N, C-alpha and C. Protein backbone atom coordinates (compact mmCIF):
# COMPACT_ATOMS: atom_id res chain seq x y z
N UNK A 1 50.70 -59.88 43.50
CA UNK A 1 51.47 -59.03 42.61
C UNK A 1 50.92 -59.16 41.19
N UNK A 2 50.95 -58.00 40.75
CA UNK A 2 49.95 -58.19 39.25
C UNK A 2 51.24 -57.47 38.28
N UNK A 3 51.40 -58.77 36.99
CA UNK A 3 52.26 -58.03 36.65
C UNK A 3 51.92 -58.14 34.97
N UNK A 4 52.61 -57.56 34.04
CA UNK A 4 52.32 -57.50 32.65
C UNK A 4 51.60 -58.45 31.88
N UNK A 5 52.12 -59.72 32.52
CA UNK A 5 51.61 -60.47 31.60
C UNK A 5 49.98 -60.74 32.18
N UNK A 6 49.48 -60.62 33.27
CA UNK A 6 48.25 -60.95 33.50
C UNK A 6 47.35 -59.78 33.23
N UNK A 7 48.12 -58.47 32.68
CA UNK A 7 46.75 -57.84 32.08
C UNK A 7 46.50 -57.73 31.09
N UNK A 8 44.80 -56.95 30.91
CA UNK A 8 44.28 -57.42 29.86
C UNK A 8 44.16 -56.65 28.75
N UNK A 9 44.46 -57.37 27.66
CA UNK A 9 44.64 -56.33 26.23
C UNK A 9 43.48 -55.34 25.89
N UNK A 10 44.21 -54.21 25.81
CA UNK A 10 43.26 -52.88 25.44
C UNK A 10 43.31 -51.65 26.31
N UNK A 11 44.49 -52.90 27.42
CA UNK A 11 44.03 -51.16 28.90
C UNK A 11 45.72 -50.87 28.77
N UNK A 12 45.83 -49.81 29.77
CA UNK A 12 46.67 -49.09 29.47
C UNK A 12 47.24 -49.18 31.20
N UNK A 13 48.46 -49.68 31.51
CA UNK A 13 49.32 -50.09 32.76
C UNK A 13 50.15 -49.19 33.10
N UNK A 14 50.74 -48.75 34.04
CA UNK A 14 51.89 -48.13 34.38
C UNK A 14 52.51 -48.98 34.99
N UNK A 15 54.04 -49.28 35.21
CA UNK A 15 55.14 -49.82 35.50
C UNK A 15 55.51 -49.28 36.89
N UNK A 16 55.36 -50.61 37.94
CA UNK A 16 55.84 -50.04 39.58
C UNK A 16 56.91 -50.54 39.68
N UNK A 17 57.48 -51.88 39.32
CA UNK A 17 58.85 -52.14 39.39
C UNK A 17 58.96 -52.85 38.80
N UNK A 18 60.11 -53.50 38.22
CA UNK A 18 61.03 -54.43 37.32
C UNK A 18 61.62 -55.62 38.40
N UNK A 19 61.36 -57.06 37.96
CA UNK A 19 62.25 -57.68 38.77
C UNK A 19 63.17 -58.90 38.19
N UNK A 20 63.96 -59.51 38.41
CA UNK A 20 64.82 -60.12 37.57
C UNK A 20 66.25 -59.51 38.11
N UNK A 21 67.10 -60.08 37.75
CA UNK A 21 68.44 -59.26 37.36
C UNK A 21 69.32 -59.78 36.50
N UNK A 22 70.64 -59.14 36.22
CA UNK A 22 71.45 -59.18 35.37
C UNK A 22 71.48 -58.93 34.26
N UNK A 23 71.48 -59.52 32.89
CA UNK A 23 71.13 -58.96 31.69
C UNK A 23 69.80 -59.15 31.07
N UNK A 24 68.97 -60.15 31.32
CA UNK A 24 67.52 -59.77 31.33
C UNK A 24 66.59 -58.49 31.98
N UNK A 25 67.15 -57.90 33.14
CA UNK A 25 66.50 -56.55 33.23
C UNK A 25 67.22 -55.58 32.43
N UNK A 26 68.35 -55.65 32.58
CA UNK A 26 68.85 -54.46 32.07
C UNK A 26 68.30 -54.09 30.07
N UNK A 27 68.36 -55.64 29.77
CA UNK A 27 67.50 -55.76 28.32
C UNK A 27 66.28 -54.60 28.63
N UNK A 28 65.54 -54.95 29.15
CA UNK A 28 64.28 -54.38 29.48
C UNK A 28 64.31 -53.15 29.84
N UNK A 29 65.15 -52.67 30.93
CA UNK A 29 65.49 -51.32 30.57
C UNK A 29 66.07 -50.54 29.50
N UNK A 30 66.83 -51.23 28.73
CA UNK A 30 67.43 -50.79 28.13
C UNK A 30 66.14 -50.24 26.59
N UNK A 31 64.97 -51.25 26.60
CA UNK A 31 63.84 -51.65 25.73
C UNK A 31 63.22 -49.80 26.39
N UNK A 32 63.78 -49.27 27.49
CA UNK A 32 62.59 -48.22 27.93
C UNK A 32 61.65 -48.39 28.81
N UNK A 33 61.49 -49.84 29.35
CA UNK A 33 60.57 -50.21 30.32
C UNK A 33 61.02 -49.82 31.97
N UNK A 34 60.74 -48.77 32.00
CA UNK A 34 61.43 -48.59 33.39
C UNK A 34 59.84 -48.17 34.96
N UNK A 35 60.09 -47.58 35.77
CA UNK A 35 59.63 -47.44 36.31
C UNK A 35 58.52 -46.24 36.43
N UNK A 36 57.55 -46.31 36.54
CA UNK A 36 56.10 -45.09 35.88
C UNK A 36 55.93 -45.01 34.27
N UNK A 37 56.82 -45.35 33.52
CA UNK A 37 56.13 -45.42 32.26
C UNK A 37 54.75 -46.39 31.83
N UNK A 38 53.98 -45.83 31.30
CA UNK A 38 52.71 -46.16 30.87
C UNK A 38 52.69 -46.92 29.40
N UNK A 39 52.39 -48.20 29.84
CA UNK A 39 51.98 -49.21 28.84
C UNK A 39 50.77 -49.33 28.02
N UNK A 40 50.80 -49.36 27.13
CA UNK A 40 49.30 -49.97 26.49
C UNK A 40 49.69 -51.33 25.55
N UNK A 41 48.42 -52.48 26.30
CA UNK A 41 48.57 -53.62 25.71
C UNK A 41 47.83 -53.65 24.13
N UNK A 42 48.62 -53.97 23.32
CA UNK A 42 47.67 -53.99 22.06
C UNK A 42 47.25 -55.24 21.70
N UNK A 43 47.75 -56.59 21.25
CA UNK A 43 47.19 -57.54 21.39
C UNK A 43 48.25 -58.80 21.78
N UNK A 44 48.06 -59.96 21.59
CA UNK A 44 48.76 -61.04 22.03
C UNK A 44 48.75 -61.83 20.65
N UNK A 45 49.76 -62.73 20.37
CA UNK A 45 50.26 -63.70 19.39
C UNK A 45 48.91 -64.93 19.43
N UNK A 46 48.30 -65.67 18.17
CA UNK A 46 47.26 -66.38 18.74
C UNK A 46 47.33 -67.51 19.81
N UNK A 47 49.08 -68.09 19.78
CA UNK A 47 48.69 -69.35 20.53
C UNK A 47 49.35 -67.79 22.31
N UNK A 48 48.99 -67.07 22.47
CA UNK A 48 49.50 -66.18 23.56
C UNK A 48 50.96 -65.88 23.82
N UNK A 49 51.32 -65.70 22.50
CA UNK A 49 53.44 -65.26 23.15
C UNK A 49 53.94 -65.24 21.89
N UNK A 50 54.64 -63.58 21.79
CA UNK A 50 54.49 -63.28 22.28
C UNK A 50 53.18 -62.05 22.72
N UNK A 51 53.76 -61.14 23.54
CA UNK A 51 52.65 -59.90 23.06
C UNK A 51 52.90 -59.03 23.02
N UNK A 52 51.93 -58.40 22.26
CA UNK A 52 52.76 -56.38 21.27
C UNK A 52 51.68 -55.55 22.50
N UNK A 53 52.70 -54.43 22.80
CA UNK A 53 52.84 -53.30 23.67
C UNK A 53 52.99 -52.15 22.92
N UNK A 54 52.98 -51.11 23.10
CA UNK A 54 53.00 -49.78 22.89
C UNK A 54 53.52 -48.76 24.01
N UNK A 55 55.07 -48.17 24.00
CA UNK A 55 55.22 -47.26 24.75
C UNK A 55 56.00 -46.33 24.32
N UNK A 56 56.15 -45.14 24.76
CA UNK A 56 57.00 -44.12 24.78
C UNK A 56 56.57 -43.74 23.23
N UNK A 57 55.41 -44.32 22.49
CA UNK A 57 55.68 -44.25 20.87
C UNK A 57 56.09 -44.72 19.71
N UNK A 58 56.34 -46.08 20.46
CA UNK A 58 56.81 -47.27 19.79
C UNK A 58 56.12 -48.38 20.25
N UNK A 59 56.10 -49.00 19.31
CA UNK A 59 55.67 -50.75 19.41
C UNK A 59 56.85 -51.98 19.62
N UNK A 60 56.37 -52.87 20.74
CA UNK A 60 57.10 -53.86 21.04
C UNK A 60 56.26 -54.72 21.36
N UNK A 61 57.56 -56.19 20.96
CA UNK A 61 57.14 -57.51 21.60
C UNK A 61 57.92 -57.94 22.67
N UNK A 62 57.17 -58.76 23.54
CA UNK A 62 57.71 -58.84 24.15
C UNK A 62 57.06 -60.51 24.74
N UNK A 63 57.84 -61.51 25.28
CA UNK A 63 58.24 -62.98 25.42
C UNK A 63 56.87 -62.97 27.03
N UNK A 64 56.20 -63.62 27.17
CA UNK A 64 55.73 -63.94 28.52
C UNK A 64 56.57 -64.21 29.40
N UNK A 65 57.82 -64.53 29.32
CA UNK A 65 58.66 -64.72 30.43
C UNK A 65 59.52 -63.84 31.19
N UNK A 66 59.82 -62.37 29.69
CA UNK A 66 59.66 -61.09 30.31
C UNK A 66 58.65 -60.29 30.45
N UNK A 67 57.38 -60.47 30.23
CA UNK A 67 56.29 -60.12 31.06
C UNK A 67 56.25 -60.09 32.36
N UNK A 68 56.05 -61.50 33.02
CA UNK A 68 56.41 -61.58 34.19
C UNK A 68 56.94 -60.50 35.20
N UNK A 69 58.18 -60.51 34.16
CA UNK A 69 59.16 -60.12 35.45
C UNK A 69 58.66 -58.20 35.71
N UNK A 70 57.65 -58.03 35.07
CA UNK A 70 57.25 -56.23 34.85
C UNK A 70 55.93 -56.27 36.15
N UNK A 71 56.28 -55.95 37.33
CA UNK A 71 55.27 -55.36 38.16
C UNK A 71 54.18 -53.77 37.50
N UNK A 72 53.21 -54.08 37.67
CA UNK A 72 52.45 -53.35 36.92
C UNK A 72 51.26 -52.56 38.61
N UNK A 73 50.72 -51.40 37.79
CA UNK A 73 49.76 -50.61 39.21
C UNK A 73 48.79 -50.76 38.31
């Protein structure tokens, strides 16, 4: 399973599923990260966390531990 946090800054991901539950996904949905939206990684924090994303037209950070939980194609 390949998911947000193991790819690599500069490419551009789409979102196959979300996993987690309770109020940590719904955070994340709620952030816009849902299912087929298209990510672009922009870079990572120096010691790696967190890392800035780009979607829908906006910029976010986001924690490696909700990385994780973002199944990526």
């Amino acid at each position: 399973m390949k998911t947000l946090q193991n790819a690599t800054i500069g490419s551009t991901v789409r979102v196959k599923k979300l996993h987690g539950e309770g109020p940590v996904k719904r955070r994340i949905m709620d952030m816009g990260i849902v299912k087929g939206v298209d990510i672009y990684l922009r870079k990572t924090a120096p010691l790696g966390d967190p890392i800035e994303i780009t979607l829908r037209g906006y910029e976010l950070s986001l924690r490696k531990t909700e990385a994780e939980k973002i199944e990526i194609e």
